[in-house]
Short mmCIF file of C-alpha atoms and ligand atoms in Angstrom, two decimals:
data_model
loop_
_atom_site.label_atom_id
_atom_site.label_comp_id
_atom_site.label_asym_id
_atom_site.label_seq_id
_atom_site.Cartn_x
_atom_site.Cartn_y
_atom_site.Cartn_z
CA UNK A 1 1.10 -37.83 -26.41
CA UNK A 2 4.85 -37.58 -26.91
CA UNK A 3 7.00 -36.22 -24.15
CA UNK A 4 10.53 -35.02 -24.57
CA UNK A 5 13.14 -37.07 -22.77
CA UNK A 6 13.96 -34.08 -20.62
CA UNK A 7 12.38 -33.60 -17.21
CA UNK A 8 12.27 -30.14 -15.62
CA UNK A 9 12.96 -30.46 -11.91
CA UNK A 10 11.89 -27.87 -9.41
CA UNK A 11 12.74 -27.48 -5.74
CA UNK A 12 10.83 -25.45 -3.21
CA UNK A 13 12.21 -23.52 -0.24
CA UNK A 14 9.50 -22.55 2.25
CA UNK A 15 6.59 -24.90 2.90
CA UNK A 16 4.15 -22.45 4.50
CA UNK A 17 0.74 -21.33 3.27
CA UNK A 18 1.72 -20.48 -0.31
CA UNK A 19 4.19 -23.37 -0.55
CA UNK A 20 1.42 -25.77 0.39
CA UNK A 21 -0.80 -24.23 -2.28
CA UNK A 22 1.94 -24.68 -4.87
CA UNK A 23 2.32 -28.36 -4.01
CA UNK A 24 -1.45 -28.86 -4.21
CA UNK A 25 -1.66 -27.12 -7.57
CA UNK A 26 1.32 -28.92 -9.10
CA UNK A 27 -0.15 -32.26 -7.98
CA UNK A 28 -3.68 -31.41 -9.10
CA UNK A 29 -2.64 -30.03 -12.48
CA UNK A 30 0.22 -32.43 -13.19
CA UNK A 31 -1.23 -34.07 -16.32
CA UNK A 32 -2.39 -30.77 -17.82
CA UNK A 33 0.95 -29.08 -17.15
CA UNK A 34 2.92 -31.97 -18.66
CA UNK A 35 0.63 -31.84 -21.70
CA UNK A 36 1.15 -28.09 -22.08
CA UNK A 37 4.91 -28.45 -21.84
CA UNK A 38 5.26 -31.69 -23.79
CA UNK A 39 7.63 -32.75 -21.01
CA UNK A 40 7.32 -33.70 -17.37
CA UNK A 41 7.62 -30.95 -14.76
CA UNK A 42 8.36 -32.41 -11.35
CA UNK A 43 8.67 -30.96 -7.87
CA UNK A 44 11.48 -33.10 -6.50
CA UNK A 45 12.43 -31.57 -3.15
CA UNK A 46 11.05 -29.20 -0.52
CA UNK A 47 13.06 -27.54 2.22
CA UNK A 48 11.55 -26.16 5.39
CA UNK A 49 12.67 -25.96 8.99
CA UNK A 50 9.43 -27.69 9.98
CA UNK A 51 9.55 -31.17 8.46
CA UNK A 52 6.97 -32.66 10.86
CA UNK A 53 3.86 -30.44 10.52
CA UNK A 54 0.87 -31.82 8.60
CA UNK A 55 -0.05 -29.52 5.70
CA UNK A 56 -2.71 -31.85 4.33
CA UNK A 57 -0.69 -32.88 1.26
CA UNK A 58 1.03 -36.19 0.52
CA UNK A 59 4.69 -36.14 -0.39
CA UNK A 60 7.03 -38.89 -1.57
CA UNK A 61 9.24 -40.24 1.20
CA UNK A 62 12.39 -38.20 1.74
CA UNK A 63 11.12 -35.29 -0.35
CA UNK A 64 10.85 -32.88 2.61
CA UNK A 65 14.22 -31.83 3.99
CA UNK A 66 15.33 -29.26 6.54
CA UNK A 67 18.49 -28.09 4.78
CA UNK A 68 17.81 -25.47 2.08
CA UNK A 69 21.19 -26.22 0.49
CA UNK A 70 19.71 -29.50 -0.72
CA UNK A 71 17.51 -27.36 -2.96
CA UNK A 72 19.53 -24.33 -4.04
CA UNK A 73 22.83 -26.19 -4.37
CA UNK A 74 21.36 -29.42 -5.77
CA UNK A 75 22.72 -30.61 -9.13
CA UNK A 76 19.42 -32.24 -10.04
CA UNK A 77 17.29 -29.08 -9.68
CA UNK A 78 16.67 -26.65 -12.57
CA UNK A 79 14.30 -24.16 -10.93
CA UNK A 80 14.21 -22.99 -7.31
CA UNK A 81 10.93 -21.68 -5.92
CA UNK A 82 11.62 -19.37 -2.97
CA UNK A 83 8.59 -18.91 -0.73
CA UNK A 84 10.18 -18.40 2.64
CA UNK A 85 9.84 -14.60 2.60
CA UNK A 86 12.00 -12.00 4.36
CA UNK A 87 15.38 -10.57 3.37
CA UNK A 88 17.85 -13.09 4.76
CA UNK A 89 18.56 -15.91 4.27
CA UNK A 90 16.21 -15.71 1.25
CA UNK A 91 18.70 -13.41 -0.53
CA UNK A 92 21.54 -15.84 0.02
CA UNK A 93 19.50 -18.82 -1.21
CA UNK A 94 18.25 -17.00 -4.31
CA UNK A 95 21.72 -15.72 -5.26
CA UNK A 96 23.12 -19.20 -4.56
CA UNK A 97 20.61 -20.73 -6.97
CA UNK A 98 21.24 -18.11 -9.67
CA UNK A 99 25.01 -18.54 -9.30
CA UNK A 100 24.57 -22.24 -10.09
CA UNK A 101 22.60 -21.49 -13.28
CA UNK A 102 19.18 -22.20 -11.82
CA UNK A 103 16.15 -20.10 -12.59
CA UNK A 104 14.17 -18.75 -9.67
CA UNK A 105 10.49 -18.20 -8.94
CA UNK A 106 9.76 -16.00 -5.95
CA UNK A 107 6.81 -14.32 -4.27
CA UNK A 108 9.15 -12.30 -2.09
CA UNK A 109 8.31 -8.63 -2.67
CA UNK A 110 10.40 -7.50 0.30
CA UNK A 111 13.47 -9.18 -1.13
CA UNK A 112 12.95 -7.77 -4.64
CA UNK A 113 12.11 -4.26 -3.42
CA UNK A 114 15.28 -4.04 -1.36
CA UNK A 115 17.77 -6.31 -3.18
CA UNK A 116 16.22 -6.27 -6.67
CA UNK A 117 19.20 -4.61 -8.36
CA UNK A 118 21.58 -7.31 -7.11
CA UNK A 119 19.22 -10.22 -7.83
CA UNK A 120 18.02 -9.09 -11.24
CA UNK A 121 21.60 -8.17 -12.17
CA UNK A 122 22.87 -11.63 -11.22
CA UNK A 123 20.03 -13.29 -13.17
CA UNK A 124 20.76 -11.20 -16.28
CA UNK A 125 24.48 -12.07 -16.14
CA UNK A 126 23.75 -15.77 -15.72
CA UNK A 127 20.97 -15.59 -18.33
CA UNK A 128 18.52 -17.35 -16.07
CA UNK A 129 14.89 -16.45 -15.51
CA UNK A 130 13.40 -14.80 -12.43
CA UNK A 131 9.64 -15.27 -12.14
CA UNK A 132 8.06 -12.85 -9.68
CA UNK A 133 4.42 -12.70 -10.75
CA UNK A 134 3.28 -13.67 -7.24
CA UNK A 135 5.18 -10.79 -5.63
CA UNK A 136 2.50 -8.20 -6.50
CA UNK A 137 -1.25 -8.68 -6.63
CA UNK A 138 -1.26 -12.37 -5.63
CA UNK A 139 -3.05 -14.21 -8.43
CA UNK A 140 -3.49 -11.14 -10.68
CA UNK A 141 -1.05 -11.39 -13.61
CA UNK A 142 -0.06 -7.73 -13.26
CA UNK A 143 3.66 -8.33 -13.87
CA UNK A 144 2.85 -9.79 -17.28
CA UNK A 145 0.44 -6.92 -18.00
CA UNK A 146 3.03 -4.24 -17.27
CA UNK A 147 6.05 -6.05 -18.72
CA UNK A 148 4.32 -7.25 -21.90
CA UNK A 149 0.66 -6.30 -22.29
CA UNK A 150 0.92 -2.52 -22.13
CA UNK A 151 4.59 -2.24 -23.11
CA UNK A 152 3.78 -0.07 -26.14
CA UNK A 153 2.24 2.63 -23.99
CA UNK A 154 3.74 5.35 -21.80
CA UNK A 155 2.38 4.85 -18.30
CA UNK A 156 1.53 7.95 -16.31
CA UNK A 157 -0.04 6.67 -13.09
CA UNK A 158 -0.53 3.50 -11.10
CA UNK A 159 -3.01 3.34 -8.21
CA UNK A 160 -3.00 -0.01 -6.48
CA UNK A 161 -4.93 -1.69 -3.73
CA UNK A 162 -2.16 -4.22 -3.22
CA UNK A 163 -2.47 -5.38 0.36
CA UNK A 164 -5.20 -7.94 0.89
CA UNK A 165 -4.97 -7.76 4.68
CA UNK A 166 -5.59 -4.00 4.84
CA UNK A 167 -8.32 -4.16 2.24
CA UNK A 168 -10.00 -6.96 4.18
CA UNK A 169 -9.82 -4.92 7.40
CA UNK A 170 -11.07 -1.66 5.86
CA UNK A 171 -13.87 -3.44 3.95
CA UNK A 172 -15.13 -5.15 7.10
CA UNK A 173 -14.94 -1.90 9.07
CA UNK A 174 -17.00 -0.23 6.35
CA UNK A 175 -19.57 -2.95 5.69
CA UNK A 176 -20.05 -4.37 9.17
CA UNK A 177 -18.84 -1.67 11.53
CA UNK A 178 -16.19 -4.13 12.70
CA UNK A 179 -13.30 -3.06 14.92
CA UNK A 180 -9.76 -3.00 13.56
CA UNK A 181 -8.16 -5.48 15.98
CA UNK A 182 -10.88 -8.16 15.57
CA UNK A 183 -10.71 -8.09 11.78
CA UNK A 184 -6.91 -8.23 11.76
CA UNK A 185 -7.15 -11.54 13.64
CA UNK A 186 -9.57 -12.84 11.00
CA UNK A 187 -7.23 -11.80 8.18
CA UNK A 188 -4.37 -13.64 9.90
CA UNK A 189 -6.51 -16.76 10.33
CA UNK A 190 -7.27 -16.68 6.58
CA UNK A 191 -3.58 -16.76 5.74
CA UNK A 192 -3.60 -13.26 4.24
CA UNK A 193 -1.24 -11.44 6.58
CA UNK A 194 2.55 -11.38 6.56
CA UNK A 195 4.45 -13.28 9.26
CA UNK A 196 4.86 -9.87 10.88
CA UNK A 197 1.45 -8.21 10.26
CA UNK A 198 2.87 -4.76 11.01
CA UNK A 199 4.30 -4.97 7.46
CA UNK A 200 0.70 -5.09 6.24
CA UNK A 201 -0.96 -2.52 8.47
CA UNK A 202 1.92 -0.03 8.46
CA UNK A 203 1.95 0.04 4.65
CA UNK A 204 5.41 -1.50 4.24
CA UNK A 205 4.16 -4.48 2.22
CA UNK A 206 2.36 -2.09 -0.15
CA UNK A 207 5.53 0.03 -0.44
CA UNK A 208 7.54 -3.08 -1.38
CA UNK A 209 5.01 -3.85 -4.10
CA UNK A 210 4.97 -0.23 -5.31
CA UNK A 211 8.75 -0.31 -5.86
CA UNK A 212 8.22 -3.32 -8.16
CA UNK A 213 5.21 -1.78 -9.92
CA UNK A 214 7.07 1.50 -10.56
CA UNK A 215 10.01 -0.38 -12.04
CA UNK A 216 7.72 -2.22 -14.45
CA UNK A 217 5.43 0.71 -15.28
CA UNK A 218 7.97 3.53 -15.56
CA UNK A 219 11.32 1.75 -15.97
CA UNK A 220 12.49 3.51 -12.82
CA UNK A 221 14.48 2.31 -9.85
CA UNK A 222 12.86 3.48 -6.66
CA UNK A 223 14.28 2.75 -3.26
CA UNK A 224 12.04 1.95 -0.35
CA UNK A 225 12.98 5.25 1.30
CA UNK A 226 11.64 7.11 -1.78
CA UNK A 227 8.14 5.86 -0.99
CA UNK A 228 6.23 7.98 1.52
CA UNK A 229 4.62 5.26 3.65
CA UNK A 230 1.69 5.56 6.03
CA UNK A 231 -0.44 2.62 7.19
CA UNK A 232 -3.97 2.24 8.51
CA UNK A 233 -3.50 1.99 12.29
CA UNK A 234 -4.86 5.50 12.86
CA UNK A 235 -8.02 4.95 10.83
CA UNK A 236 -10.88 4.56 13.29
CA UNK A 237 -14.31 3.11 12.78
CA UNK A 238 -15.75 6.63 12.95
CA UNK A 239 -13.51 7.77 10.04
CA UNK A 240 -14.84 4.95 7.87
CA UNK A 241 -18.38 6.06 8.81
CA UNK A 242 -17.79 9.77 8.13
CA UNK A 243 -16.07 8.94 4.84
CA UNK A 244 -19.15 6.99 3.76
CA UNK A 245 -21.37 9.88 4.75
CA UNK A 246 -19.28 12.15 2.54
CA UNK A 247 -19.56 9.67 -0.37
CA UNK A 248 -16.23 7.83 -0.09
CA UNK A 249 -14.69 4.48 0.87
CA UNK A 250 -11.34 4.44 2.67
CA UNK A 251 -8.72 2.30 0.89
CA UNK A 252 -5.02 1.85 1.43
CA UNK A 253 -3.57 3.01 -1.90
CA UNK A 254 -0.10 2.52 -3.35
CA UNK A 255 0.35 5.36 -5.83
CA UNK A 256 3.08 6.12 -8.35
CA UNK A 257 2.65 9.09 -10.65
CA UNK A 258 4.84 10.53 -13.37
CA UNK A 259 5.51 14.28 -13.31
CA UNK A 260 7.60 15.01 -16.40
CA UNK A 261 10.82 13.11 -15.75
CA UNK A 262 10.11 12.84 -12.03
CA UNK A 263 8.15 10.25 -10.08
CA UNK A 264 6.09 10.57 -6.89
CA UNK A 265 5.56 7.38 -4.91
CA UNK A 266 3.44 7.01 -1.81
CA UNK A 267 1.39 4.59 0.22
CA UNK A 268 -1.37 5.93 2.45
CA UNK A 269 -5.02 5.46 3.24
CA UNK A 270 -7.19 7.56 0.96
CA UNK A 271 -10.84 8.43 0.52
CA UNK A 272 -11.89 6.97 -2.84
CA UNK A 273 -15.15 8.28 -4.36
CA UNK A 274 -17.82 5.61 -3.78
CA UNK A 275 -18.70 5.63 -7.49
CA UNK A 276 -15.13 4.89 -8.59
CA UNK A 277 -14.32 1.34 -9.63
CA UNK A 278 -11.55 1.10 -6.99
CA UNK A 279 -14.09 1.73 -4.21
CA UNK A 280 -15.82 -1.54 -5.12
CA UNK A 281 -12.67 -3.60 -4.51
CA UNK A 282 -13.48 -5.37 -1.24
CA UNK A 283 -12.16 -8.04 1.09
CA UNK A 284 -8.94 -9.81 0.12
CA UNK A 285 -9.31 -8.57 -3.46
CA UNK A 286 -6.60 -6.39 -4.95
CA UNK A 287 -6.78 -4.12 -7.97
CA UNK A 288 -4.17 -2.21 -9.90
CA UNK A 289 -5.60 0.77 -11.75
CA UNK A 290 -3.21 1.86 -14.47
CA UNK A 291 -3.31 4.96 -16.61
CA UNK A 292 -1.43 5.05 -19.90
CA UNK A 293 -1.24 7.83 -22.48
CA UNK A 294 -2.53 5.67 -25.31
CA UNK A 295 -4.66 3.04 -23.55
CA UNK A 296 -6.22 5.38 -21.02
CA UNK A 297 -7.42 3.73 -17.81
CA UNK A 298 -7.47 -0.02 -17.25
CA UNK A 299 -7.86 -2.05 -14.08
CA UNK A 300 -6.58 -5.52 -13.15
CA UNK A 301 -8.56 -7.19 -10.41
CA UNK A 302 -8.48 -10.43 -8.47
CA UNK A 303 -7.54 -12.11 -5.22
CA UNK A 304 -4.32 -10.54 -4.05
CA UNK A 305 -3.42 -12.85 -1.18
CA UNK A 306 -4.10 -16.29 0.19
CA UNK A 307 -2.95 -19.81 -0.55
CA UNK A 308 -4.45 -20.88 -3.86
CA UNK A 309 -4.68 -17.48 -5.67
CA UNK A 310 -1.00 -16.77 -4.98
CA UNK A 311 -0.05 -20.34 -5.86
CA UNK A 312 -1.53 -19.89 -9.36
CA UNK A 313 0.94 -17.06 -10.05
CA UNK A 314 3.88 -19.12 -8.75
CA UNK A 315 2.96 -22.14 -10.85
CA UNK A 316 2.37 -19.95 -13.93
CA UNK A 317 5.95 -18.68 -13.60
CA UNK A 318 7.17 -22.23 -13.09
CA UNK A 319 5.46 -23.37 -16.30
CA UNK A 320 6.82 -20.42 -18.29
CA UNK A 321 10.33 -21.02 -17.01
CA UNK A 322 10.10 -24.76 -17.68
CA UNK A 323 9.04 -23.95 -21.23
CA UNK A 324 12.03 -21.64 -21.65
CA UNK A 325 14.46 -24.19 -20.28
CA UNK A 326 13.10 -26.85 -22.59
CA UNK A 327 14.02 -24.49 -25.45
CA UNK A 328 17.32 -23.53 -23.84
CA UNK A 329 16.25 -19.93 -23.76
CA UNK A 330 15.33 -17.29 -21.23
CA UNK A 331 12.36 -15.01 -21.77
CA UNK A 332 12.97 -12.98 -18.65
CA UNK A 333 16.32 -11.46 -19.49
CA UNK A 334 16.45 -8.65 -18.65
CA UNK A 335 14.11 -9.66 -15.84
CA UNK A 336 12.23 -6.37 -15.65
CA UNK A 337 11.99 -6.01 -19.42
CA UNK A 338 14.68 -3.34 -19.83
CA UNK A 339 18.42 -3.62 -19.25
CA UNK A 340 18.92 -0.71 -16.85
CA UNK A 341 16.39 1.04 -14.70
CA UNK A 342 16.61 4.84 -14.52
CA UNK A 343 16.96 6.49 -11.13
CA UNK A 344 14.31 9.24 -11.37
CA UNK A 345 14.00 12.60 -9.66
CA UNK A 346 11.55 12.16 -6.80
CA UNK A 347 8.75 14.64 -6.16
CA UNK A 348 8.73 15.38 -2.41
CA UNK A 349 5.50 14.59 -0.61
CA UNK A 350 5.20 18.21 0.55
CA UNK A 351 4.85 19.40 -3.06
CA UNK A 352 1.87 17.19 -3.90
CA UNK A 353 -1.67 18.58 -3.91
CA UNK A 354 -4.80 16.90 -2.66
CA UNK A 355 -8.12 17.52 -0.99
CA UNK A 356 -8.14 16.35 2.64
CA UNK A 357 -10.38 14.74 5.23
CA UNK A 358 -9.52 15.99 8.72
CA UNK A 359 -10.89 14.71 12.02
CA UNK A 360 -10.04 16.86 14.98
CA UNK A 361 -11.08 15.95 18.51
CA UNK A 362 -12.06 19.26 20.10
CA UNK A 363 -13.39 20.44 23.42
CA UNK A 364 -17.04 21.24 22.92
CA UNK A 365 -17.03 24.95 23.66
CA UNK A 366 -17.64 28.12 21.62
CA UNK A 367 -14.85 29.50 19.45
CA UNK A 368 -12.77 26.35 18.89
CA UNK A 369 -14.06 25.79 15.38
CA UNK A 370 -13.37 29.44 14.58
CA UNK A 371 -9.71 29.05 15.60
CA UNK A 372 -9.33 25.95 13.45
CA UNK A 373 -10.92 27.65 10.44
CA UNK A 374 -8.69 30.66 10.87
CA UNK A 375 -5.48 28.55 10.99
CA UNK A 376 -6.57 26.67 7.85
CA UNK A 377 -7.31 29.99 6.11
CA UNK A 378 -3.92 31.43 7.05
CA UNK A 379 -2.30 28.41 5.37
CA UNK A 380 -4.33 28.87 2.16
CA UNK A 381 -6.56 25.88 2.86
CA UNK A 382 -10.16 26.31 1.90
CA UNK A 383 -12.91 24.36 3.68
CA UNK A 384 -15.48 22.45 1.62
CA UNK A 385 -17.60 20.73 4.34
CA UNK A 386 -17.74 20.66 8.14
CA UNK A 387 -19.52 17.96 10.17
CA UNK A 388 -20.02 18.24 13.90
CA UNK A 389 -22.97 16.22 15.07
CA UNK A 390 -22.24 15.07 18.54
CA UNK A 391 -22.62 17.29 21.56
CA UNK A 392 -20.81 16.85 24.82
CA UNK A 393 -20.87 20.10 26.77
CA UNK A 394 -17.40 20.50 28.22
CA UNK A 395 -16.36 17.10 26.77
CA UNK A 396 -14.64 16.11 23.55
CA UNK A 397 -16.34 15.74 20.17
CA UNK A 398 -15.09 15.00 16.66
CA UNK A 399 -15.11 17.81 14.11
CA UNK A 400 -14.74 16.53 10.56
CA UNK A 401 -13.56 18.88 7.83
CA UNK A 402 -13.28 18.21 4.13
CA UNK A 403 -10.98 20.68 2.42
CA UNK A 404 -10.61 21.78 -1.17
CA UNK A 405 -7.34 20.94 -2.88
CA UNK A 406 -4.31 22.22 -0.97
CA UNK A 407 -0.57 21.72 -0.91
CA UNK A 408 0.59 18.95 1.44
CA UNK A 409 3.26 21.09 3.08
CA UNK A 410 0.72 23.85 3.90
CA UNK A 411 -1.71 21.30 5.27
CA UNK A 412 0.90 19.69 7.55
CA UNK A 413 1.97 23.08 8.89
CA UNK A 414 -1.65 23.98 9.63
CA UNK A 415 -2.26 20.62 11.34
CA UNK A 416 0.76 21.09 13.58
CA UNK A 417 -0.67 24.42 14.74
CA UNK A 418 -4.18 23.03 15.18
CA UNK A 419 -2.75 20.18 17.27
CA UNK A 420 -1.24 22.78 19.64
CA UNK A 421 -4.51 24.72 20.17
CA UNK A 422 -5.77 24.67 23.74
CA UNK A 423 -9.19 23.39 22.65
CA UNK A 424 -8.01 20.40 20.59
CA UNK A 425 -7.08 16.97 21.85
CA UNK A 426 -4.84 14.35 20.30
CA UNK A 427 -3.11 14.70 16.96
CA UNK A 428 -5.65 15.48 14.23
CA UNK A 429 -6.41 12.64 11.80
CA UNK A 430 -5.61 13.58 8.23
CA UNK A 431 -6.51 11.43 5.22
CA UNK A 432 -6.01 12.38 1.60
CA UNK A 433 -8.98 12.39 -0.77
CA UNK A 434 -8.38 10.72 -4.13
CA UNK A 435 -10.72 12.89 -6.18
CA UNK A 436 -8.35 12.90 -9.17
CA UNK A 437 -8.46 9.21 -10.11
CA UNK A 438 -10.27 9.79 -13.38
CA UNK A 439 -11.58 7.02 -15.56
CA UNK A 440 -15.24 7.04 -14.56
N1 LIG B 501 0.20 -9.97 3.30
C1 LIG B 501 -0.01 -9.77 1.90
C2 LIG B 501 -1.37 -9.14 1.71
C3 LIG B 501 0.07 -11.07 1.17
O1 LIG B 501 -2.14 -9.09 2.67
O2 LIG B 501 -1.65 -8.67 0.63
C4 LIG B 501 0.12 -10.94 -0.33
O3 LIG B 501 1.29 -10.32 -0.74
#
């Protein structure tokens, strides 16, 4: 086989879980990648503050350094892979690499969601590539799907299960009756969770990914503050059980919907009908369920977190970028597929409509349920189902109510009043029911 004289040299910043996976994959697939490219692709340097820890991979002597400048400023490096995560100094390193004409591969959704305009703008001006396939959906090639595969269509809705940690926790709570805190520890041990797992369980990681998905699907620039964000801390084992009884699975959904020229973006736990394809997405799996005017519904499914699945997306970007550099071209300019994202009108959360699951802890005495029903009625909220099984004379029992579709603002006002009733304890739990997913 003939190789070109040119070698594409990559440097890696961040030698954690995903970085280790990238090194393993590049080593394991070296011959195949060189054959695909017709030129050698080499990882020449890795920077990490920890240069002592054993990651179970062999590196050439002197390859691991502690100073990131030896990667992003290095003359002998064409592509910088940024896998350190977080906003700073990742932003500085990425902009430093771009400013020196290097292409960048990153899995850093937080960085792109918050500083995307600056980073993508710099890459477009320098005509270098930014590969960010690993930033959403781990190993699922959803960036390529939205940027290229469905580009002919007008997208109207994206519903994503895009946080592996939360999906792992909720799946285990549903299938095994496991408790939240125990399963979170397991997810961390499996290398799924963020360095700060509150980003996972408070929905922030999903919101970061939704900003990127909305840009690709709708050509819109959302800011993180445009995304209504609610995590899964308040979802109790009993909610998962009641949801199942009502015919649903609870999933943390990242949802972007088009309403004329406006966009609504939100992350929250939702009851997904058990028969819907999204309800079957379990464990660390992710799925992005996309609705287009011409294509209709399609779903992209795979492992959304973890070392080797995420590494496949990073290395795929590396190969694509190496191919472009060998041809002295850039296929990712503009990086998001269109030159300028549109800042859309945002639909306020209070204007959205949904059916709701409510769990209200009430004192077990006559008349309390009547008060709750009357407050809901006064706010134009109609009740579909009520479950109250437990009895605890004088004590506290859960009352579960499934409502018909109502306006969010009305529901929140009613909940505030219910929470102030003498017979209710604790803030009521309110979860939205995703009965309008379509596609099945
Ligand atoms: N913490 C993330 C998750 C990693 O659990 O999905 C992948 O982005």
